[in-house]
Structure formats: structure tokens, C-alpha cells
Coordinates of C-alpha atoms in Angstrom, one line a residue:
Chain A
M129 CA 130.8 97.6 89.4
V130 CA 128.3 95.2 88.0
I131 CA 130.1 95.1 84.7
E132 CA 133.4 94.3 86.5
A133 CA 131.7 91.5 88.5
S134 CA 130.3 89.8 85.5
E135 CA 133.6 90.1 83.7
E136 CA 135.3 88.4 86.6
A137 CA 132.8 85.6 86.6
L138 CA 133.3 85.2 82.9
S139 CA 137.1 85.0 83.2
G140 CA 136.7 82.5 86.0
T141 CA 134.9 80.1 83.8
V142 CA 137.6 80.4 81.1
G143 CA 139.8 78.3 83.4
G144 CA 143.5 77.7 83.9
V145 CA 144.9 80.4 81.7
K146 CA 143.4 83.4 83.2
R147 CA 143.3 82.2 86.8
P148 CA 146.7 83.6 88.0
R149 CA 145.8 87.1 86.8
L150 CA 142.4 86.9 88.3
F151 CA 143.9 85.8 91.6
R152 CA 146.3 88.7 91.6
R153 CA 143.4 91.1 90.9
E154 CA 141.3 89.6 93.7
F155 CA 144.2 89.4 96.2
K156 CA 144.0 93.0 97.3
Y157 CA 140.3 92.6 97.8
H158 CA 140.9 89.5 99.9
L159 CA 143.2 91.7 102.0
L160 CA 140.4 94.2 102.5
V161 CA 137.9 91.7 103.7
A162 CA 140.4 89.9 105.9
P163 CA 140.2 92.0 109.0
A164 CA 136.5 91.5 109.4
V165 CA 136.6 87.8 108.6
L166 CA 139.6 87.2 110.9
L167 CA 138.1 89.1 113.8
S168 CA 134.8 87.3 113.4
A169 CA 136.5 83.9 113.1
M170 CA 138.6 84.5 116.2
V171 CA 135.7 85.7 118.4
V172 CA 132.6 83.9 117.0
L173 CA 133.5 81.0 114.6
V174 CA 136.4 79.2 116.3
P175 CA 134.9 79.5 119.8
G176 CA 131.6 78.4 118.3
I177 CA 133.1 75.3 116.9
L178 CA 134.8 74.6 120.3
T179 CA 131.4 74.9 121.9
A180 CA 130.1 72.3 119.5
V181 CA 132.9 70.0 120.6
A182 CA 132.6 70.8 124.3
A183 CA 128.9 70.0 124.3
F184 CA 129.9 66.3 124.1
T185 CA 132.3 66.5 127.0
D186 CA 132.1 67.0 130.8
W187 CA 134.3 70.1 130.5
N188 CA 134.2 72.3 133.7
G189 CA 135.7 75.4 132.1
I190 CA 139.1 75.0 133.8
S191 CA 140.6 71.6 133.1
L192 CA 142.5 70.9 129.8
N193 CA 141.5 67.3 129.7
P194 CA 137.7 66.9 129.6
N195 CA 136.2 63.5 129.0
W196 CA 134.0 62.5 126.0
I197 CA 130.6 61.7 127.3
G198 CA 128.7 61.4 124.1
F199 CA 125.1 62.8 124.1
A200 CA 124.9 62.7 127.9
N201 CA 124.6 66.5 128.2
F202 CA 121.8 66.6 125.7
T203 CA 119.8 63.7 127.3
D204 CA 120.3 65.3 130.8
I205 CA 119.0 68.6 129.5
L206 CA 116.1 67.3 127.5
S207 CA 114.8 65.4 130.6
D208 CA 115.4 68.4 132.9
P209 CA 112.0 70.1 133.8
V210 CA 113.8 73.5 134.0
F211 CA 114.8 73.1 130.3
Q212 CA 111.1 72.6 129.4
T213 CA 110.2 75.7 131.5
A214 CA 112.9 77.7 129.8
L215 CA 111.8 76.6 126.3
E216 CA 108.1 77.4 127.1
D217 CA 109.1 80.8 128.5
N218 CA 111.0 81.5 125.2
L219 CA 107.9 80.6 123.3
K220 CA 105.7 82.8 125.5
W221 CA 108.3 85.6 125.1
A222 CA 108.2 85.3 121.3
L223 CA 104.4 85.3 121.3
M224 CA 104.2 88.4 123.5
F225 CA 106.8 90.3 121.5
A226 CA 105.3 89.3 118.1
T227 CA 101.9 90.8 119.1
I228 CA 101.9 93.5 121.9
P229 CA 104.7 95.8 120.8
V230 CA 103.9 95.2 117.1
A231 CA 100.3 96.3 117.6
V232 CA 101.2 99.4 119.7
A233 CA 104.0 100.4 117.3
L234 CA 101.8 100.0 114.2
A235 CA 99.1 102.2 115.8
A236 CA 101.6 104.8 116.8
A237 CA 103.3 104.7 113.4
F238 CA 100.0 105.3 111.5
L239 CA 99.1 108.1 113.9
L240 CA 102.5 109.8 113.3
L241 CA 102.3 109.3 109.5
H242 CA 99.7 112.0 109.2
R243 CA 101.3 114.4 111.7
P244 CA 104.5 115.6 110.0
K245 CA 105.0 118.5 112.3
T246 CA 105.0 116.7 115.6
R247 CA 106.5 113.4 114.2
T248 CA 110.1 114.0 115.1
L249 CA 109.3 115.0 118.7
F250 CA 107.2 111.9 119.3
Q251 CA 109.8 109.7 117.7
V252 CA 112.5 111.0 120.0
V253 CA 110.4 110.6 123.1
F254 CA 109.4 107.0 122.1
L255 CA 113.0 106.1 121.4
I256 CA 114.4 107.3 124.8
P257 CA 113.8 104.0 126.6
Y258 CA 115.3 102.2 123.7
V259 CA 118.7 104.1 123.8
L260 CA 119.2 103.5 127.5
A261 CA 121.2 100.6 128.8
A262 CA 119.5 97.4 129.9
I263 CA 121.2 97.8 133.2
T264 CA 119.9 101.3 133.7
N265 CA 116.3 100.4 132.7
A266 CA 116.2 97.1 134.6
I267 CA 117.6 98.6 137.8
L268 CA 115.4 101.7 137.7
W269 CA 112.3 99.5 137.3
L270 CA 113.5 97.1 139.9
N271 CA 114.0 99.9 142.4
I272 CA 111.4 102.6 141.8
I273 CA 108.6 100.5 140.3
Y274 CA 108.6 96.9 141.4
N275 CA 110.4 97.2 144.8
P276 CA 107.8 96.1 147.4
V277 CA 109.3 98.5 150.0
T278 CA 110.5 101.6 148.3
G279 CA 109.0 101.4 144.8
L280 CA 105.7 102.5 143.4
W281 CA 104.4 99.0 143.6
G282 CA 105.1 98.9 147.4
Y283 CA 103.4 102.3 147.8
L284 CA 100.3 101.1 145.9
E285 CA 100.4 97.8 147.9
T286 CA 100.4 99.5 151.3
H287 CA 97.3 101.5 150.1
G288 CA 95.6 98.2 149.1
I289 CA 95.5 99.0 145.4
V290 CA 97.6 96.2 144.1
G291 CA 98.9 92.8 145.3
A292 CA 102.4 91.6 146.0
S293 CA 105.2 92.6 143.6
P294 CA 104.7 90.7 140.4
L295 CA 108.5 89.9 140.2
S296 CA 108.3 87.6 143.2
D297 CA 105.3 85.7 142.0
V298 CA 106.0 82.5 140.0
N299 CA 102.9 83.2 137.9
S300 CA 103.7 86.7 136.9
A301 CA 107.5 87.1 137.0
L302 CA 108.0 86.4 133.3
Y303 CA 105.3 88.9 132.3
A304 CA 106.6 91.5 134.7
V305 CA 110.1 91.2 133.1
A306 CA 108.6 91.2 129.6
A307 CA 106.7 94.4 130.4
V308 CA 110.0 96.2 131.1
D309 CA 111.6 94.8 128.0
M310 CA 108.6 95.8 125.8
W311 CA 108.5 99.3 127.4
H312 CA 112.1 99.6 126.2
F313 CA 111.5 98.0 122.7
W314 CA 108.3 99.3 121.2
G315 CA 109.6 102.7 120.3
F316 CA 112.2 101.1 118.1
L317 CA 109.5 99.2 116.2
T318 CA 107.4 102.4 115.8
V319 CA 110.3 104.2 114.2
I320 CA 110.9 101.3 111.8
Y321 CA 107.3 101.0 110.8
L322 CA 106.9 104.8 110.3
A323 CA 110.0 104.9 108.1
A324 CA 108.5 102.0 106.0
L325 CA 105.1 103.7 105.8
R326 CA 106.7 106.9 104.6
Q327 CA 108.2 104.9 101.6
T328 CA 104.7 104.1 100.3
P329 CA 104.8 105.3 96.7
P330 CA 102.8 108.6 96.5
D331 CA 101.3 107.7 93.0
Q332 CA 99.7 104.6 94.5
L333 CA 98.1 106.7 97.3
E334 CA 96.9 109.3 94.8
A335 CA 95.4 106.7 92.6
A336 CA 93.6 105.1 95.5
V337 CA 92.3 108.5 96.7
V338 CA 91.1 109.3 93.2
E339 CA 89.2 106.0 93.1
G340 CA 87.5 107.1 96.3
A341 CA 89.2 104.8 98.8
N342 CA 88.4 105.5 102.5
G343 CA 90.9 105.3 105.3
R344 CA 90.4 101.7 106.0
Q345 CA 90.7 100.7 102.3
L346 CA 93.9 102.8 102.0
F347 CA 95.3 100.8 104.9
R348 CA 94.2 97.4 103.6
H349 CA 95.1 97.9 99.9
V350 CA 97.9 100.5 99.8
Y351 CA 99.9 100.8 103.1
L352 CA 99.7 97.2 104.3
P353 CA 101.1 95.6 101.1
N354 CA 103.9 98.1 101.0
L355 CA 104.6 97.5 104.7
G356 CA 104.6 93.7 104.2
P357 CA 108.3 93.0 103.7
T358 CA 109.3 95.2 106.7
L359 CA 106.6 93.5 108.9
M360 CA 108.0 90.2 107.8
L361 CA 111.6 91.1 108.5
M362 CA 110.8 92.6 111.9
F363 CA 108.9 89.4 112.7
V364 CA 111.9 87.3 112.0
M365 CA 114.1 89.7 114.0
I366 CA 111.7 89.5 116.9
M367 CA 111.8 85.7 116.7
I368 CA 115.7 85.8 116.8
F369 CA 115.8 88.2 119.7
S370 CA 113.2 86.2 121.6
F371 CA 115.4 83.1 121.6
L372 CA 118.5 85.1 122.5
S373 CA 116.8 87.3 125.1
F374 CA 119.0 87.6 128.2
D375 CA 119.7 91.0 129.6
Y376 CA 116.4 92.1 131.2
I377 CA 115.5 88.6 132.5
Y378 CA 118.9 88.0 134.1
L379 CA 119.0 91.5 135.6
L380 CA 115.4 91.5 136.9
T381 CA 114.9 88.0 138.2
G382 CA 118.0 85.9 137.3
G383 CA 115.5 83.4 135.9
G384 CA 113.6 83.1 139.2
P385 CA 111.7 82.8 141.4
A386 CA 112.1 79.0 141.3
H387 CA 113.0 79.1 137.6
A388 CA 109.6 80.7 136.8
S389 CA 111.2 83.2 134.4
E390 CA 114.1 81.0 133.1
V391 CA 114.8 81.1 129.4
L392 CA 117.4 79.2 127.4
S393 CA 120.0 81.9 127.6
T394 CA 119.8 82.3 131.4
Y395 CA 119.7 78.5 131.8
A396 CA 122.9 78.2 129.8
Y397 CA 124.6 81.0 131.6
T398 CA 123.8 79.6 135.0
F399 CA 125.3 76.2 134.0
A400 CA 128.5 77.9 132.9
F401 CA 129.1 80.5 135.6
S402 CA 127.2 79.2 138.7
S403 CA 127.7 75.4 138.6
Y404 CA 130.7 75.3 136.2
E405 CA 129.1 72.7 134.0
F406 CA 130.5 74.2 130.8
G407 CA 129.7 71.0 128.8
K408 CA 126.0 71.4 129.6
A409 CA 126.1 75.2 129.0
A410 CA 127.6 74.4 125.6
A411 CA 124.9 71.9 124.8
V412 CA 122.2 74.5 125.6
G413 CA 124.1 77.0 123.4
I414 CA 124.0 74.5 120.6
I415 CA 120.2 74.0 121.1
M416 CA 119.7 77.8 121.0
S417 CA 121.8 78.0 117.8
V418 CA 119.5 75.5 116.1
F419 CA 116.6 78.0 116.7
G420 CA 118.8 80.8 115.5
L421 CA 119.7 78.8 112.3
V422 CA 116.1 78.3 111.4
C423 CA 115.6 82.1 111.8
A424 CA 118.8 82.7 109.8
V425 CA 117.4 80.7 106.8
F426 CA 114.3 83.0 106.8
Y427 CA 116.5 86.0 107.2
V428 CA 118.7 85.1 104.2
F429 CA 115.6 84.2 102.2
L430 CA 113.9 87.5 102.9
S431 CA 117.1 89.4 101.9
R432 CA 117.8 87.5 98.8
R433 CA 116.4 90.1 96.4
E434 CA 118.3 92.9 98.1
L435 CA 121.5 90.8 98.0
A436 CA 121.3 90.2 94.3
A437 CA 121.3 94.0 93.8
Chain B
M132 CA 96.8 114.8 104.9
I133 CA 95.2 112.8 102.2
H134 CA 92.1 111.3 103.7
R135 CA 89.5 113.5 105.4
S136 CA 89.9 113.4 109.2
T137 CA 87.5 115.1 111.5
P138 CA 89.0 117.4 114.2
L139 CA 87.6 115.0 116.8
R140 CA 89.5 112.0 115.3
R141 CA 92.6 114.1 115.1
A142 CA 92.4 115.0 118.7
G143 CA 91.8 111.4 119.6
G144 CA 95.0 110.5 117.7
Y145 CA 96.9 113.1 119.7
F146 CA 95.4 111.8 122.9
V147 CA 96.8 108.3 122.1
L148 CA 100.2 109.6 121.1
I149 CA 100.5 111.7 124.3
L150 CA 99.4 108.7 126.4
L151 CA 102.2 106.6 124.7
A152 CA 104.7 109.4 125.3
L153 CA 103.7 109.5 129.0
L154 CA 104.1 105.7 129.2
A155 CA 107.6 106.0 127.8
L156 CA 108.6 108.9 130.1
F157 CA 106.8 108.1 133.4
P158 CA 109.4 105.7 134.8
L159 CA 112.1 108.2 133.9
A160 CA 110.2 111.0 135.5
L161 CA 109.9 108.9 138.7
V162 CA 113.7 108.6 138.6
A163 CA 114.1 112.3 138.2
I164 CA 111.9 113.4 141.1
N165 CA 113.2 110.8 143.5
S166 CA 116.8 111.5 142.7
V167 CA 116.7 114.7 144.8
K168 CA 114.7 113.2 147.7
T169 CA 116.1 111.5 150.8
S170 CA 115.6 107.8 151.0
A171 CA 113.0 108.3 153.8
E172 CA 111.0 110.6 151.5
V173 CA 111.2 108.1 148.7
E174 CA 110.0 105.3 150.9
M175 CA 107.1 107.4 152.2
N176 CA 105.7 108.2 148.8
P177 CA 107.6 107.7 145.5
L178 CA 105.0 109.9 143.7
S179 CA 105.5 113.0 145.8
F180 CA 107.3 116.0 144.3
P181 CA 110.5 117.0 146.1
T182 CA 110.1 119.7 148.7
H183 CA 113.8 120.6 148.6
F184 CA 116.7 119.5 146.5
Y185 CA 118.7 116.9 148.3
L186 CA 121.7 116.9 145.9
Q187 CA 123.9 114.9 148.3
N188 CA 122.4 111.8 146.6
F189 CA 124.5 112.6 143.5
Q190 CA 127.8 112.7 145.5
V191 CA 127.0 109.4 147.2
A192 CA 126.0 107.8 143.9
W193 CA 129.1 109.1 142.1
D194 CA 131.4 107.6 144.8
Y195 CA 129.7 104.3 145.4
G196 CA 128.8 103.7 141.8
H197 CA 132.5 104.2 140.9
F198 CA 131.4 106.4 138.1
G199 CA 134.8 108.2 137.9
T200 CA 136.6 105.0 136.6
G201 CA 133.4 103.7 135.1
F202 CA 133.0 106.5 132.6
V203 CA 136.7 106.3 131.6
N204 CA 136.4 102.5 131.0
S205 CA 133.1 103.0 129.1
L206 CA 134.8 105.6 126.9
V207 CA 137.8 103.3 126.2
L208 CA 135.6 100.3 125.5
T209 CA 133.2 102.3 123.2
A210 CA 136.1 104.0 121.3
T211 CA 137.8 100.6 120.8
T212 CA 134.7 99.0 119.5
V213 CA 133.8 101.9 117.2
L214 CA 137.3 102.2 115.7
V215 CA 137.6 98.4 115.1
V216 CA 134.1 98.2 113.6
L217 CA 134.5 101.1 111.3
F218 CA 137.9 99.8 110.0
C219 CA 136.7 96.2 109.5
A220 CA 133.1 96.9 108.3
S221 CA 133.9 99.7 105.8
L222 CA 136.6 97.6 104.0
A223 CA 134.4 94.4 104.1
G224 CA 131.3 96.4 103.1
Y225 CA 133.1 97.9 100.1
V226 CA 134.3 94.5 98.9
L227 CA 130.9 92.8 99.4
A228 CA 128.9 95.7 97.8
G229 CA 131.1 95.6 94.7
K230 CA 131.1 91.8 94.6
K231 CA 134.9 92.1 94.2
I232 CA 135.8 88.6 95.3
R233 CA 134.3 85.4 93.9
A234 CA 133.6 84.2 97.4
W235 CA 131.3 87.1 98.2
P236 CA 128.2 85.0 98.6
V237 CA 129.9 82.8 101.1
V238 CA 131.2 85.7 103.1
T239 CA 127.8 87.5 103.0
V240 CA 125.8 84.4 104.1
Y241 CA 128.4 83.8 106.9
F242 CA 127.8 87.2 108.3
M243 CA 124.0 86.9 107.9
V244 CA 124.0 83.7 109.9
A245 CA 126.3 85.4 112.4
V246 CA 123.5 87.9 113.1
T247 CA 121.4 85.0 114.5
I248 CA 124.1 83.3 116.5
P249 CA 123.5 83.4 120.3
I250 CA 126.3 84.8 122.3
Q251 CA 126.1 81.6 124.4
L252 CA 127.4 79.7 121.4
F253 CA 130.9 81.2 121.7
L254 CA 130.9 82.8 125.1
F255 CA 132.2 79.9 127.2
P256 CA 135.3 78.9 125.2
L257 CA 136.0 82.6 124.7
Y258 CA 136.0 83.1 128.4
F259 CA 138.3 80.2 128.8
V260 CA 140.8 81.7 126.3
F261 CA 140.5 85.1 127.9
A262 CA 141.2 83.6 131.3
R263 CA 144.3 81.7 130.0
L264 CA 145.6 84.8 128.3
N265 CA 145.0 87.0 131.4
L266 CA 142.7 89.2 129.4
V267 CA 139.8 89.1 131.8
G268 CA 139.4 92.7 133.0
N269 CA 141.1 94.1 129.9
V270 CA 138.7 96.7 128.6
I271 CA 140.4 97.1 125.2
A272 CA 140.3 93.3 124.6
V273 CA 136.6 93.2 125.5
G274 CA 136.1 96.1 123.1
F275 CA 137.4 93.9 120.3
V276 CA 134.9 91.1 121.3
I277 CA 132.0 93.6 121.2
A278 CA 133.2 94.8 117.9
A279 CA 133.2 91.3 116.5
I280 CA 129.6 90.9 117.6
N281 CA 128.5 94.1 116.0
L282 CA 130.4 93.4 112.7
P283 CA 127.6 91.7 110.7
L284 CA 125.1 94.5 111.2
S285 CA 127.7 97.1 110.5
I286 CA 129.0 95.4 107.3
F287 CA 125.5 95.3 105.9
L288 CA 124.8 98.9 106.8
M289 CA 128.1 100.0 105.1
R290 CA 127.3 97.8 102.2
T291 CA 124.1 99.7 101.5
F292 CA 126.0 103.0 101.6
F293 CA 128.6 101.7 99.2
L294 CA 125.9 100.5 96.8
K295 CA 124.7 104.1 96.4
I296 CA 128.0 105.2 94.9
P297 CA 127.7 105.5 91.1
A298 CA 130.1 103.1 89.4
E299 CA 131.4 105.9 87.1
I300 CA 133.0 107.7 90.0
E301 CA 135.1 104.7 90.9
E302 CA 135.9 104.0 87.2
A303 CA 137.0 107.6 86.7
A304 CA 139.4 107.3 89.6
V305 CA 140.8 104.1 88.3
V306 CA 141.3 105.5 84.8
D307 CA 143.2 108.4 86.5
G308 CA 145.6 105.8 87.8
A309 CA 144.5 105.7 91.4
G310 CA 145.7 102.7 93.4
I311 CA 143.4 100.8 95.7
V312 CA 144.5 102.6 98.9
Q313 CA 144.2 106.0 97.2
L314 CA 140.9 105.1 95.7
L315 CA 139.5 104.2 99.1
R316 CA 141.0 107.0 101.1
S317 CA 140.4 109.9 98.8
V318 CA 137.3 108.8 96.7
V319 CA 135.2 106.1 98.2
L320 CA 135.4 106.6 102.0
P321 CA 134.7 110.4 101.9
I322 CA 131.5 109.7 99.9
V323 CA 130.3 107.2 102.5
S324 CA 131.3 109.3 105.5
P325 CA 127.6 109.8 106.5
G326 CA 127.4 106.0 106.6
L327 CA 130.5 105.8 108.8
L328 CA 129.0 108.4 111.2
T329 CA 125.7 106.4 111.3
V330 CA 127.4 103.1 112.0
G331 CA 129.7 104.7 114.5
V332 CA 126.8 106.3 116.4
I333 CA 124.7 103.1 116.8
V334 CA 127.6 100.7 117.4
G335 CA 128.9 103.2 120.0
L336 CA 125.5 103.1 121.7
F337 CA 125.4 99.3 121.6
A338 CA 128.9 99.1 123.1
W339 CA 128.2 101.7 125.8
N340 CA 125.0 99.8 126.8
E341 CA 126.4 96.2 126.5
Y342 CA 125.7 93.9 129.4
L343 CA 126.3 90.2 128.8
I344 CA 129.8 90.4 127.5
T345 CA 131.0 93.2 129.8
S346 CA 129.6 91.7 132.9
T347 CA 131.2 88.3 132.1
F348 CA 134.7 89.7 131.2
L349 CA 134.9 92.8 133.4
Q350 CA 134.5 91.5 137.0
T351 CA 136.8 93.7 139.0
Q352 CA 136.0 97.2 140.3
G353 CA 138.9 98.7 138.3
S354 CA 137.5 97.4 135.0
Y355 CA 133.8 98.2 135.6
T356 CA 132.1 100.2 132.9
A357 CA 129.7 103.0 134.1
T358 CA 126.7 100.7 133.9
L359 CA 128.5 97.9 135.7
G360 CA 129.5 100.2 138.5
Y361 CA 125.9 101.2 138.9
L362 CA 124.9 97.6 138.9
S363 CA 127.4 96.8 141.7
M364 CA 125.8 99.7 143.6
N365 CA 122.4 98.0 143.4
G366 CA 123.7 95.0 145.3
T367 CA 125.3 96.9 148.2
F368 CA 123.3 100.1 148.3
S369 CA 119.7 99.3 147.4
T370 CA 118.4 100.6 150.7
D371 CA 119.2 104.2 149.8
Q372 CA 116.7 104.8 147.0
G373 CA 117.6 108.5 146.7
A374 CA 121.2 107.6 145.8
M375 CA 120.1 104.8 143.5
M376 CA 117.9 107.2 141.5
A377 CA 120.7 109.8 141.4
G378 CA 123.0 107.1 140.0
A379 CA 120.3 106.3 137.3
M380 CA 120.2 110.0 136.5
I381 CA 124.0 110.1 136.1
L382 CA 123.6 107.3 133.4
I383 CA 120.4 108.6 131.8
V384 CA 121.2 112.3 131.3
P385 CA 124.4 112.1 129.1
I386 CA 122.8 109.4 126.9
V387 CA 119.6 111.4 126.4
V388 CA 121.5 114.6 125.7
I389 CA 123.7 112.9 123.1
F390 CA 120.7 111.0 121.6
I391 CA 118.7 114.2 121.1
S392 CA 121.5 116.2 119.7
V393 CA 122.3 113.6 117.0
Q394 CA 119.0 111.8 116.8
R395 CA 119.0 111.9 113.0
Y396 CA 121.9 109.5 112.8
F397 CA 120.5 107.2 115.4
V398 CA 117.2 107.0 113.6
E399 CA 119.0 106.5 110.3
G400 CA 121.1 103.8 111.8
F401 CA 118.1 101.9 113.3
V402 CA 116.0 102.3 110.1
S403 CA 118.5 101.6 107.3
G404 CA 119.1 98.0 108.3
S405 CA 115.5 97.2 109.0
V406 CA 113.2 98.7 106.3
K407 CA 112.5 96.6 103.3
G408 CA 110.9 98.1 100.2

């Protein structure tokens, strides 16, 4: 395959004479890649471009003749205190997810690494919350844990063990939601880290042991350097998901109480489907995409070596 | 294994792992024990074990959560998404793995950027178009949307499976005079069938669990997926906790059973896109 690719690249540079033949040879491959590109263009690319246009209009999502209003949507949003809350909440979310589940998952992965017999069982158990739907997880936590009347929290509250439900408190709502999402997410990270640790070259381990390395030195000088690329990729992934995060927040609090757990995605969604300000929703979507694009640059950068393969 | 570990440290490790397992399972255990209790019993003490099995909760949940139509819609949605993704992603993955078009870097980077695109970037115009075309509430059309969202990840997964095929196999088939369709159907795709299964399993899971797109486009009772039906039950029925927990069990048990029976493919699917060596 590699030979063929370089041959094509070569004949491409030869110029006009070979081009028709090359095009014919490539044509069938263009046909093969077409369904994926067309589907993505119809669902993601073209509507995405329309959003970029709509962000500069007062479109309400219904009319066919929206008015151009320049940067008004953006200036309105940037001066909206709710936008600032949402942005801060996204940053807090990113910080929480880049630390707590990562630490727990790393510890669990290292413990599982040296327990080959029970490894599969623990992996399956840890992954169960991850394979359940956001709706299922959010509604079960809402009802049986956080509910102040019928849930565990209410039961503990009536016995004076805990205070009011953390979901209804502006100071704790975001963290209460994040707790559910992290409960669902950390098992996934564990499985990823464990798989990466298991790829540590055995000869490096043996060499280190022969040299008399202890557990901590093995971790520092053998496991960690090999885990590095995976840790980095997961960090970028967590950053991406943190700025796209929607499901658990919208299901558990809807961004409330009093916008305390608002994030950019819920902020945009509410503009579109509660107040029918599609232009503003589009503007928030554009702002979110800028964060996504920054992450995308890192993502492409991290994968460059693999892509060249 | 390699380094010396005392029995005490080993026991301590198991203690932590069991604690984490309990953390993962505790909320689900609460659901299980309360799904067979009356709502009065749940309210009295959600931690108590059931004294008898109040199975009527399941009947109530099944009816009010519209699980009959919900499961059919979820199956149609998931099947649509999986078939569309497997078709598009295997062909595109093949072309990108072999760098068979000169534009391969453009297409590859496009799909990598697509991974990081927020759904909110394209959701609103897409909703507008769906409304104009009367497609809101159309489960199959929504299946195509979810397929498009899962395409980038699936293409990259398929690409890694195609990369493992030795070039000689393909060359031999071409020398034997196989056309492109024949080459794909009888040589290449059978080799990557484990990849198709892996991608199918995880994309199927994502489609089954989808929330943002489905809740936006499927707003009528007849088009609710199983999870959306359960969500609608939460609004109107949240006083009957026994029934709510039974509804959760109806959603949890099938997924957990399927997950455990083919967990190898799930784990492979999660891992192969995320581990860098």
C-alpha cells in the first residue's frame, strides 16, 4: 500500500500527461469515501456553516428572512453575567475532570496491572456505569440519591446526618452534577490506562528490575514514560468533553438553580429551544467551537506520528 | 508479579479495588432493592431490604414509561445508526488507511476536527431543516444524524484495522484480477470483520444511549426511545419511587447483560481509539 501511495504521489508530480489516468484510478476510491464525506457534510459541515452565518442575525428559528445585526449577538452574550458563569463552570468542570477521575483511574489501573486473575471482573464492574445511558444514570441519581423526600439524601437529612440536597444549593449544584458524571466516567479511564500500562515493553521492565529498581522507581522511570502519550491524549479528550458537556447537567439541574450550574452547551440550548433566540444560540455555538478547535489542533498534533504510518 | 509485594500491601490493594467496585455498584444496588418495594416503603427508608416482592412496579413502569414502543424505536434507531456507520466508515477507513486518494490528508484532518465539534454548532439549523422537511419524530432520519456524529471515531477505528492487513494480501488479489468490489467484499472486509463487530458494538451503545439529539428531534410519545419514555415518566410519575426504580431496572438489566456477554468487544472498542504507544 505504501509503495502504491508513493507511486501515485510521483505520477502526480509528473504533471499533465499522467493526470487523466491518475484521476481514473482515483475515481473509484473517491466513490468509496463519498458516502462518509457526504453524510458528514449534510449533517455537520453545511449546518455548521449556516450556524456561523446565523450568529450574525436575529434569526428566531422559524422565519426565512432574518435580519443582519452584525456582532450584536456576540456583544450581548459577552456582557451577559450568565455567559461568564457558564464559562467559569466549564473551566471548573475541566479542572475537576482532569484531576479527580484521572487520579482514581490511575490508582485503579496500577492495582489491576498486577492482578491478572481478577482484572477482567473488576474492569467489567467499573465499566457498568459507563455503558448505561445518561438518562438512566441521571434519573436514578435524581430519584434515589439526591431526592430530598424519597432519596437517600432525604433519608439522611431527616436523620440529621446531612444538609439540604446539594442539587438545590447554588454553591454545590455544579459539584453534585459533576459527581454523577464522574461516577459514570472514571471506569472508562481506568480501562484505557490499564490497556496502555499493559503495553509497557517487558524488556524495559526486566532491565529495570535487574538494575534493582523498586516499585516507585519502576513507576517513575518505566511505566510513566510509556503511559505519557495516552495520558496526554486523554487529557485533550477530557478538555474537549468538558467544553461540550451537556447531558448530565441538563438532565439533573437544567443549568439551575439560578444558572448556578449553567455551562456553554446548556446556555446555547436554552437560547434555541426555550427563548427561540437561534441567532444567540448560534453565537454561543461558535464560541464553543473555538474552544473545540484549539483542542482539535492538539489532537491532530498528538496523532501526527500515527497518521503518517 | 515483578516487584516484591507483601501480603499486607496486596490485601490493601484489594481493599481499594473492592471499595471502588462498591462505589460503582452502590447506586445500582439501591435501584434494584427499591424496584420491588412500594413507594411508601421507599420513602420510609431507601436503604431497607424488601420484605416482599412488589412486582406490580414493573407493570406500572412498563405502561407509563411507554417501553413497548420505546424499545422498538430504540432498536430501529440503533440498527439504522449501526448500518449507516459500518457502511460509510469501513469504505472511508479503507481509503484513508491505504492513502488511496491524494486528498487523504484533507479528509483525515476534516474528520479529526469533526471529533471536537460541539453538537450545538450544527444542531439549530439542522432542527430547522428537519422541521421544514417534516422529519421531526422520524426515528430513521434521526438514526442518520447520530450516524454522522459517530462517523469520525468509527472511521479512525476502522482505519487502524485496515492498517493491520499486510499489503501482499491485497496485491495478490489484484494480480488475480479482482475488481474493487470483489476485493472489498471477499478479501478485505472479511479480514476486518472483528473491527466491524467492535465498531458496531460501541456505536450501537452510543446510539442506544444518545440523549441530546434524540430528545431534540423525537418529541412525541410515538417516537420516544426507551430512555426518552423513561424520562417522560420522571416528569409525571416521580412520586411513585418504586415504579421509577422498576423503570430504571428495565433499562439497566438488558444493557448490563449485553455488555457482560460481549464485554471483550466493548473494551476493545473503547481502548483501540484511545491508547497511544
